[in-house]
PDB file of C-alpha atoms in Angstrom:
ATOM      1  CA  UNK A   1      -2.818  15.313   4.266  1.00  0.00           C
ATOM      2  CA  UNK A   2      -4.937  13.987   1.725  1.00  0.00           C
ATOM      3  CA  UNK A   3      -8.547  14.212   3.803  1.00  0.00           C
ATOM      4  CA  UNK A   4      -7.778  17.502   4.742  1.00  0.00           C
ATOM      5  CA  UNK A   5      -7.198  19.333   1.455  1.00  0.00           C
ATOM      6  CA  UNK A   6     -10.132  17.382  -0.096  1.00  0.00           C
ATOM      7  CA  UNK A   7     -12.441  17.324   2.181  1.00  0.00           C
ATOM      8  CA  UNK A   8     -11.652  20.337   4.113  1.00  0.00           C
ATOM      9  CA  UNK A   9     -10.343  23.530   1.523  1.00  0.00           C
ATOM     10  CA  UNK A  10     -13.083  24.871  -1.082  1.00  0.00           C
ATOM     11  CA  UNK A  11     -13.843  23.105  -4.087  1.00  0.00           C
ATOM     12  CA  UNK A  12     -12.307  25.235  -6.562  1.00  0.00           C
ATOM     13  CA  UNK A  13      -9.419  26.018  -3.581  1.00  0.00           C
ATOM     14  CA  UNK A  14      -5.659  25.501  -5.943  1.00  0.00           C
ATOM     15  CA  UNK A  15      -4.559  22.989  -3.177  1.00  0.00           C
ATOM     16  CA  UNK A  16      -7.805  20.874  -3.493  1.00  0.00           C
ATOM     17  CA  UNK A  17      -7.298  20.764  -7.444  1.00  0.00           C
ATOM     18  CA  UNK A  18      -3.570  19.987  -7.252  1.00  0.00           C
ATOM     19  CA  UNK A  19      -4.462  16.972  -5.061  1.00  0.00           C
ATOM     20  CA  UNK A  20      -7.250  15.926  -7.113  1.00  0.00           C
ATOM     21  CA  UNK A  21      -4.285  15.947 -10.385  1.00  0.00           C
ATOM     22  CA  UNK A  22      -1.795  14.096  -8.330  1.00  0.00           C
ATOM     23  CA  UNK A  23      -4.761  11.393  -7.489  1.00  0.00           C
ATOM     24  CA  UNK A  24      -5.153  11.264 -10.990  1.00  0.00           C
ATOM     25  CA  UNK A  25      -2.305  11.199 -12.486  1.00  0.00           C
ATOM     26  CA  UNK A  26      -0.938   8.616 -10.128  1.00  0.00           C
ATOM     27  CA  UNK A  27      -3.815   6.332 -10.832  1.00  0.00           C
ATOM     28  CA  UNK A  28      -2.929   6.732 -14.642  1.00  0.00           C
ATOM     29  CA  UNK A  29       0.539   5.527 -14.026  1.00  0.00           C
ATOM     30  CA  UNK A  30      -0.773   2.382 -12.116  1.00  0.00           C
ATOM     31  CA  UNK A  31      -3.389   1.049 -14.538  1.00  0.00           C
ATOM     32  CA  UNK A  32      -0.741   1.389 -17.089  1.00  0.00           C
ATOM     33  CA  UNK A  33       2.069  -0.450 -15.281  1.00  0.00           C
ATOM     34  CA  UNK A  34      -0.296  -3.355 -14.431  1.00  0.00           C
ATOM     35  CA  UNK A  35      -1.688  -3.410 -17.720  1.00  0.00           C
ATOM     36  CA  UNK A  36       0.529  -6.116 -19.539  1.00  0.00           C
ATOM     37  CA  UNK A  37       0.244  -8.641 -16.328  1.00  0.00           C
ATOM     38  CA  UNK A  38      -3.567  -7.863 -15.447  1.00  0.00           C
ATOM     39  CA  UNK A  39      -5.148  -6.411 -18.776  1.00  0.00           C
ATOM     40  CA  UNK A  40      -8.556  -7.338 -18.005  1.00  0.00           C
ATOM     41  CA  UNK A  41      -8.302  -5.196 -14.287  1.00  0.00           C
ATOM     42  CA  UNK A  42      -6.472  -2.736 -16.270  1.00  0.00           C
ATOM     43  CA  UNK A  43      -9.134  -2.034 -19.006  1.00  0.00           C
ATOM     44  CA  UNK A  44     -12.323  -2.510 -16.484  1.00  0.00           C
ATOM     45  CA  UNK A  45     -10.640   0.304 -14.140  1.00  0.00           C
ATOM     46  CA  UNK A  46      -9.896   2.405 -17.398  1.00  0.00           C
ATOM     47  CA  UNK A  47     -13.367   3.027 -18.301  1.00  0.00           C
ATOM     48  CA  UNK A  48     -14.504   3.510 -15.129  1.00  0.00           C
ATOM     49  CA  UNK A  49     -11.837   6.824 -14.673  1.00  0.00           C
ATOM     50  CA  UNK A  50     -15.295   9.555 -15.533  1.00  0.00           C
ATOM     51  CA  UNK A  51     -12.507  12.268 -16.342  1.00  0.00           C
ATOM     52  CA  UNK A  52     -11.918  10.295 -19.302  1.00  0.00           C
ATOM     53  CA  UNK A  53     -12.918  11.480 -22.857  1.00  0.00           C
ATOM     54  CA  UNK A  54     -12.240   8.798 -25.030  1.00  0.00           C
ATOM     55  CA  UNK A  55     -12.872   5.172 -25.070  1.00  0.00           C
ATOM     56  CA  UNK A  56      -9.689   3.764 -27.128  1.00  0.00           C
ATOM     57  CA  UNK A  57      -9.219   2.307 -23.625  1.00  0.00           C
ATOM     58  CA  UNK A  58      -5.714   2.043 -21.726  1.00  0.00           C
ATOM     59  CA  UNK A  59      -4.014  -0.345 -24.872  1.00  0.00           C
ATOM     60  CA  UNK A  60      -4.807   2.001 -26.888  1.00  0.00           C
ATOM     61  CA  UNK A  61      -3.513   5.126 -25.370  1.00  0.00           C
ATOM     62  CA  UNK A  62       0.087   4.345 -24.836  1.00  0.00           C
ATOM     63  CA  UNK A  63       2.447   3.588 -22.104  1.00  0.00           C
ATOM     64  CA  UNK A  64       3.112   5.857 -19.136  1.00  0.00           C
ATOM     65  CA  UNK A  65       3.976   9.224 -20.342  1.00  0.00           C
ATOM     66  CA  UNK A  66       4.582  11.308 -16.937  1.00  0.00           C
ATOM     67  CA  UNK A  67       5.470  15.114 -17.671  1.00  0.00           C
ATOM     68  CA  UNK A  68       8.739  16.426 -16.990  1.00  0.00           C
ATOM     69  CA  UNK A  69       7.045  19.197 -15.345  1.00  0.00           C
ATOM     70  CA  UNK A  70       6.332  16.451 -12.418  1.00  0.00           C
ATOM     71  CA  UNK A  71      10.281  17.057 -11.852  1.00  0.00           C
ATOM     72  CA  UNK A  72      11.460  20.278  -9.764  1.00  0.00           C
ATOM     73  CA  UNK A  73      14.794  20.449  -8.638  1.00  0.00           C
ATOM     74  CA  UNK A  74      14.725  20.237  -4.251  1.00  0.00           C
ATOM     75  CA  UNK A  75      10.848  19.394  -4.210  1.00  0.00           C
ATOM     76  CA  UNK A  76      11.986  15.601  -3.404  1.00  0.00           C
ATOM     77  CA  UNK A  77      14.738  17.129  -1.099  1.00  0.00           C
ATOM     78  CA  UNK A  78      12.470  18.815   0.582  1.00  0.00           C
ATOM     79  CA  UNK A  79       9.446  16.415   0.905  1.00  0.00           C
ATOM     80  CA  UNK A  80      12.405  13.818   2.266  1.00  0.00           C
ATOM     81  CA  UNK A  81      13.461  16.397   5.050  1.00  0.00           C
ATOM     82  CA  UNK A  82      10.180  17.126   5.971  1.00  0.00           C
ATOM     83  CA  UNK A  83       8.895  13.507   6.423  1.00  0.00           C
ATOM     84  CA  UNK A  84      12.662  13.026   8.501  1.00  0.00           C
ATOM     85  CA  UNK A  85      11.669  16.032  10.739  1.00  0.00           C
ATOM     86  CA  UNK A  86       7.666  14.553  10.848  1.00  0.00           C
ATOM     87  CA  UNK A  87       9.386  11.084  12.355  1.00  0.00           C
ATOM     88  CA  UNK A  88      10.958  12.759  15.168  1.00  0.00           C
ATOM     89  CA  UNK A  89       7.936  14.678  16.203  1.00  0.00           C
ATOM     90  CA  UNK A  90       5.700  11.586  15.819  1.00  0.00           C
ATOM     91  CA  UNK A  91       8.585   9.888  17.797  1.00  0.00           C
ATOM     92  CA  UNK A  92       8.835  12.335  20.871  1.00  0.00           C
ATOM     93  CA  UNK A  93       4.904  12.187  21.661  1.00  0.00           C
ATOM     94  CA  UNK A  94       5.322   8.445  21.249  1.00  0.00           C
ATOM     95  CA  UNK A  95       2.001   7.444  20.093  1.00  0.00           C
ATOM     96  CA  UNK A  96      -0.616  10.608  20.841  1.00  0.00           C
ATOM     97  CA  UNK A  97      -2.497  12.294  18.674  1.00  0.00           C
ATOM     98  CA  UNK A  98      -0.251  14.599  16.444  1.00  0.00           C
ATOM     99  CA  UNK A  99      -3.580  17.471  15.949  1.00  0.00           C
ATOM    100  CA  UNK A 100      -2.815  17.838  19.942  1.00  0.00           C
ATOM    101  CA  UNK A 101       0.815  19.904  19.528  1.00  0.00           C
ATOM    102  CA  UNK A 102       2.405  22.299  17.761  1.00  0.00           C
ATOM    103  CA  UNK A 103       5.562  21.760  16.232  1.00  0.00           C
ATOM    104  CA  UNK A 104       8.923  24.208  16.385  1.00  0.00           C
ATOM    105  CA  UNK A 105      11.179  23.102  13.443  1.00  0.00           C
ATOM    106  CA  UNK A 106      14.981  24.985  14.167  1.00  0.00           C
ATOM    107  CA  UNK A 107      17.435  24.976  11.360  1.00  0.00           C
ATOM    108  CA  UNK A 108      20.001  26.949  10.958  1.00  0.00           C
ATOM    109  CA  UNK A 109      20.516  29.501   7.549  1.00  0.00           C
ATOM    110  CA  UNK A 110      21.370  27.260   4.902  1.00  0.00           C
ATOM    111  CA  UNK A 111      20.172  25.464   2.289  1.00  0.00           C
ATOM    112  CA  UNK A 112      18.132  23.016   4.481  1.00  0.00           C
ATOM    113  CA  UNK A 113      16.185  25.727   5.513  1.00  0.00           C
ATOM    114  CA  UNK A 114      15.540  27.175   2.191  1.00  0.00           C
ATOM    115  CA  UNK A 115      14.069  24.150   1.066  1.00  0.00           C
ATOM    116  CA  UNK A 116      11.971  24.140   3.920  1.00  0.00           C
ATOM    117  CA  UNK A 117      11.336  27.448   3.158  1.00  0.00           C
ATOM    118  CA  UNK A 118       9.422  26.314   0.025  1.00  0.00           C
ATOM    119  CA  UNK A 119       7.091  24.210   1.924  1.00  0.00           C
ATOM    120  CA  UNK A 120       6.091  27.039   4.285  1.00  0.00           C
ATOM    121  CA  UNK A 121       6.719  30.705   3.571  1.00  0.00           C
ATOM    122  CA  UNK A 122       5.228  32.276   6.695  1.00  0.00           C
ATOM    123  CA  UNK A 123       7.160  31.692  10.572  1.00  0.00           C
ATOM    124  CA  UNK A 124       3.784  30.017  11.923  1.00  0.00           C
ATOM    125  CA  UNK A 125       0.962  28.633   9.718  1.00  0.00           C
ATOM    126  CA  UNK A 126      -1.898  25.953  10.113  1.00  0.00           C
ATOM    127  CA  UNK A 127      -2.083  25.147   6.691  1.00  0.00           C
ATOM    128  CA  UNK A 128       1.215  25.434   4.550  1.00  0.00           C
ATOM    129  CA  UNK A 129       2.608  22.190   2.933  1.00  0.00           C
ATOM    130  CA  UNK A 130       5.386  21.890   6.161  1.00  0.00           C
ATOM    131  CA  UNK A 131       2.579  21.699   8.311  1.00  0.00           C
ATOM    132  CA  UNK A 132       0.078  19.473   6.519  1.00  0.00           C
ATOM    133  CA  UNK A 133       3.552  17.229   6.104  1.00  0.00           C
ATOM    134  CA  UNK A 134       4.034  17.135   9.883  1.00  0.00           C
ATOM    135  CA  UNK A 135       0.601  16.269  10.450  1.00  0.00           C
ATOM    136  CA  UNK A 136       0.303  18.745  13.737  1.00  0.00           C
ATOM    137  CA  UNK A 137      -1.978  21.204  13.776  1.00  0.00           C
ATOM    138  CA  UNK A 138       0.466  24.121  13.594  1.00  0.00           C
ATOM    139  CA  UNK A 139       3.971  24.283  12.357  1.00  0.00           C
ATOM    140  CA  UNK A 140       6.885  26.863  13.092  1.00  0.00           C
ATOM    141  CA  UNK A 141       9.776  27.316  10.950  1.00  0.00           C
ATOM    142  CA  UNK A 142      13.007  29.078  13.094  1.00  0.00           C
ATOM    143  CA  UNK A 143      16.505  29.776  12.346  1.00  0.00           C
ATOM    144  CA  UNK A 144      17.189  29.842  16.340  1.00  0.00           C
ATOM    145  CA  UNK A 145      15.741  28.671  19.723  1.00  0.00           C
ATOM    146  CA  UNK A 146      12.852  30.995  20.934  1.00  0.00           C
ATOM    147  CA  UNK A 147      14.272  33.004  23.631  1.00  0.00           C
ATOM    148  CA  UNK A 148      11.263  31.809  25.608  1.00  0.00           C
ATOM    149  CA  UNK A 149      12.225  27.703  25.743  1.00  0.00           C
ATOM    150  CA  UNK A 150      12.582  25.784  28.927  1.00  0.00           C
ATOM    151  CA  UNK A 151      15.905  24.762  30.063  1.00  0.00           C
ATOM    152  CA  UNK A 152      14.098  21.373  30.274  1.00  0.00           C
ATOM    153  CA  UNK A 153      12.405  21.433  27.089  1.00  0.00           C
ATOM    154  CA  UNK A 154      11.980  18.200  25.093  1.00  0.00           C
ATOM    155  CA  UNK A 155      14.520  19.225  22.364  1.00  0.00           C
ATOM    156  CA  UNK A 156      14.549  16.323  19.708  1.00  0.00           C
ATOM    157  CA  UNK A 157      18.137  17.188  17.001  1.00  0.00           C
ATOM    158  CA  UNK A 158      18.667  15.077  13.858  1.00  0.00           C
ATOM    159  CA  UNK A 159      20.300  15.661  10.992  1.00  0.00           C
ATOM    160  CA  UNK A 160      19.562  15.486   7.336  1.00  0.00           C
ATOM    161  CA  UNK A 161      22.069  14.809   4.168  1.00  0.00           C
ATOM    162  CA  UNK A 162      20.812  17.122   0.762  1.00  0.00           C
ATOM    163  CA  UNK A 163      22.129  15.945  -2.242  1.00  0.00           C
ATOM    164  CA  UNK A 164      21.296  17.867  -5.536  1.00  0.00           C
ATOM    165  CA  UNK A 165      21.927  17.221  -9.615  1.00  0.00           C
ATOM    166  CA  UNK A 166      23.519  13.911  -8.777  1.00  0.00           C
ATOM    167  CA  UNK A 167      25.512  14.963  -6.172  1.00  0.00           C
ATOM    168  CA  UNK A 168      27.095  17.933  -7.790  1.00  0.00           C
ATOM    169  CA  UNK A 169      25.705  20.011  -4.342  1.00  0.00           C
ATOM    170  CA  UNK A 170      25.618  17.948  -1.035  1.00  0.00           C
ATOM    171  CA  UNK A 171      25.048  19.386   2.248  1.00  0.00           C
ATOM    172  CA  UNK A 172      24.752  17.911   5.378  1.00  0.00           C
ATOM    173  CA  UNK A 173      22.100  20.094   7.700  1.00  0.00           C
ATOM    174  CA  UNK A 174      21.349  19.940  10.987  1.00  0.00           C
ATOM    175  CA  UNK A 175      17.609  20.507  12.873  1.00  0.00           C
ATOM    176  CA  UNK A 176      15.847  20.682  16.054  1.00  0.00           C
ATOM    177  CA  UNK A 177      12.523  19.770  16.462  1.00  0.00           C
ATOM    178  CA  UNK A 178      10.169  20.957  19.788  1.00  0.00           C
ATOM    179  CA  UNK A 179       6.510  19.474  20.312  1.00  0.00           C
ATOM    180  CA  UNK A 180       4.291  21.384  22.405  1.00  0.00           C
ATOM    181  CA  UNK A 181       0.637  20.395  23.367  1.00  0.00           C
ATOM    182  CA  UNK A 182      -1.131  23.483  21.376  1.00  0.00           C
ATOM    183  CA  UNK A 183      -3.530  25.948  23.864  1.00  0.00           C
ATOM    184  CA  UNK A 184      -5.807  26.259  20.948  1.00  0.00           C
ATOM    185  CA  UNK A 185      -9.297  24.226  21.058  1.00  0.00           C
ATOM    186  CA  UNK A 186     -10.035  22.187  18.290  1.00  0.00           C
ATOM    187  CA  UNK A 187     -12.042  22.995  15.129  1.00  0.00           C
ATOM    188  CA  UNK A 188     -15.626  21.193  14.600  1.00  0.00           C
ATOM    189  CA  UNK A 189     -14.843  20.798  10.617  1.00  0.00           C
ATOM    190  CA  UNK A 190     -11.185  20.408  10.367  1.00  0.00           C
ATOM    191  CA  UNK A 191     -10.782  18.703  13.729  1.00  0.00           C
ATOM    192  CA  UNK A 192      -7.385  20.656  14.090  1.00  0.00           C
ATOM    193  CA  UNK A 193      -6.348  22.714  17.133  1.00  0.00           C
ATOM    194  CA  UNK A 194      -6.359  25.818  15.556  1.00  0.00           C
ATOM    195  CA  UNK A 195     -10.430  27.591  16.773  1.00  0.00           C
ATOM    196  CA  UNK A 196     -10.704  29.528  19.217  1.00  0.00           C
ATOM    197  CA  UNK A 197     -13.410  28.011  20.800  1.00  0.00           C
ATOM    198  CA  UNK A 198     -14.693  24.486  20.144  1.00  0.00           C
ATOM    199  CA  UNK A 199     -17.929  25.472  18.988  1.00  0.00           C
ATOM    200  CA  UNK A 200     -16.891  27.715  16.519  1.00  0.00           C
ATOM    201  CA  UNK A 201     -14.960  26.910  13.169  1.00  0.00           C
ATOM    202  CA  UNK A 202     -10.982  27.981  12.834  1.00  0.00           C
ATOM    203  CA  UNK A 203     -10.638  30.606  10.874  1.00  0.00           C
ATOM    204  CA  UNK A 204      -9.437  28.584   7.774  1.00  0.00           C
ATOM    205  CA  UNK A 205     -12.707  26.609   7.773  1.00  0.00           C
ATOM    206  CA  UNK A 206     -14.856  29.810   8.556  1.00  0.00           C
ATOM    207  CA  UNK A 207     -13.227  31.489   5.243  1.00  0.00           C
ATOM    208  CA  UNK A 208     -14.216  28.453   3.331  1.00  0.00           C
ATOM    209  CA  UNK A 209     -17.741  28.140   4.266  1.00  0.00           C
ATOM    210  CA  UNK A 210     -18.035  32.189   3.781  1.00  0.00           C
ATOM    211  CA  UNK A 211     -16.806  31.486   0.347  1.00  0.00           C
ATOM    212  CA  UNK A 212     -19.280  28.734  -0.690  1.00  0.00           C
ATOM    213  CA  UNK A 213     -22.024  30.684   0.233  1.00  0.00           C
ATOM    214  CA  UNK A 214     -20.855  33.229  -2.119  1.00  0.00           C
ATOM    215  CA  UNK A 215     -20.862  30.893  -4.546  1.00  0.00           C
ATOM    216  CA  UNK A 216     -24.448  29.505  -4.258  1.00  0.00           C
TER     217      UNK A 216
END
């Protein structure tokens, strides 16, 4: 997840920048908390952060002050169901390479689905938050079976408790998740499935290289 959005989106790409503040902000948070038990680690690490401005160093600048903004209602909901759906796929391929399939996720109208709804707006994408979660290289979001499954498909079903504001909403959902080995060939930049021929980039990777040429 990490690799791909910095290594693989554009440098200026929102998705590349958001993981670069998460990085950040989580490595704030650690140097602080180890601070009081390891303050010489703590300070040396501190002025080697080159983002930072001033050099009051960390005993200086306070204790962890993480923004409420860092809080949206369902985000942890959702990340939770995700990473329950993304351990039965990983489970039903038992070992292979996850960039081989593509994954069906099937859950019925609800709230479950909303929230997974949030991670991935489009049916099918390559590169939504669902899909970068599930680590496959493409990721379809369903309220029913496709017509077109086999009677002897490989149909893994879990289920998945939401609780919300301290338990004021609680639903218990149900899913279905379907791994298929993907026809696609696999990108020479990305390394996912999703080109058309392995020689040429996907499409995702041949937008971002267009785009930093622009920018040279």
């Amino acid at each position: 997840l990490l690799s791909c959005r910095l290594y693989c989106e554009e440098a200026k790409d929102p998705k590349r920048r958001s993981c670069q503040t998460v990085l950040a902000e989580a490595l704030d948070i650690v140097v602080r908390s180890f601070a009081p038990i390891l303050p010489h680690l703590a300070e040396e690490v501190y002025q080697y952060i080159p983002y930072k401005q001033d050099s009051e160093g960390v005993f200086r600048t306070g204790w962890i002050n993480a923004s409420s903004a860092w809080k949206k209602p369902g985000i942890e909901e959702a990340i939770e169901g995700a990473c329950a759906m993304r351990d039965s796929f990983l489970g039903s391929i038992s070992g292979k390479n996850a960039l081989e399939y593509e994954v069906i996720i099937v859950i019925e109208p609800g709230l479950l689905f909303e929230l997974m709804e949030a991670l991935q707006a489009e049916e099918t994408s390559s590169v939504s938050q669902l899909n970068e979660i599930m680590m496959a290289s493409q990721t379809t979001l369903l309220s029913e079976l496709p017509k077109e499954t086999p009677s002897d498909a490989n149909i893994i079903k879990g289920t998945f408790l939401i609780n919300l504001e301290g338990g004021d909403i609680c639903e218990q959902s149900s899913y279905k998740v379907i791994a298929r080995p993907i026809a696609k060939a696999k990108c020479p930049r990305c390394r996912r499935y999703t080109a058309e021929s392995s020689s040429t980039p996907c499409p995702r990777c041949l937008q971002v290289l267009a785009a930093g040429k622009g920018s040279t």
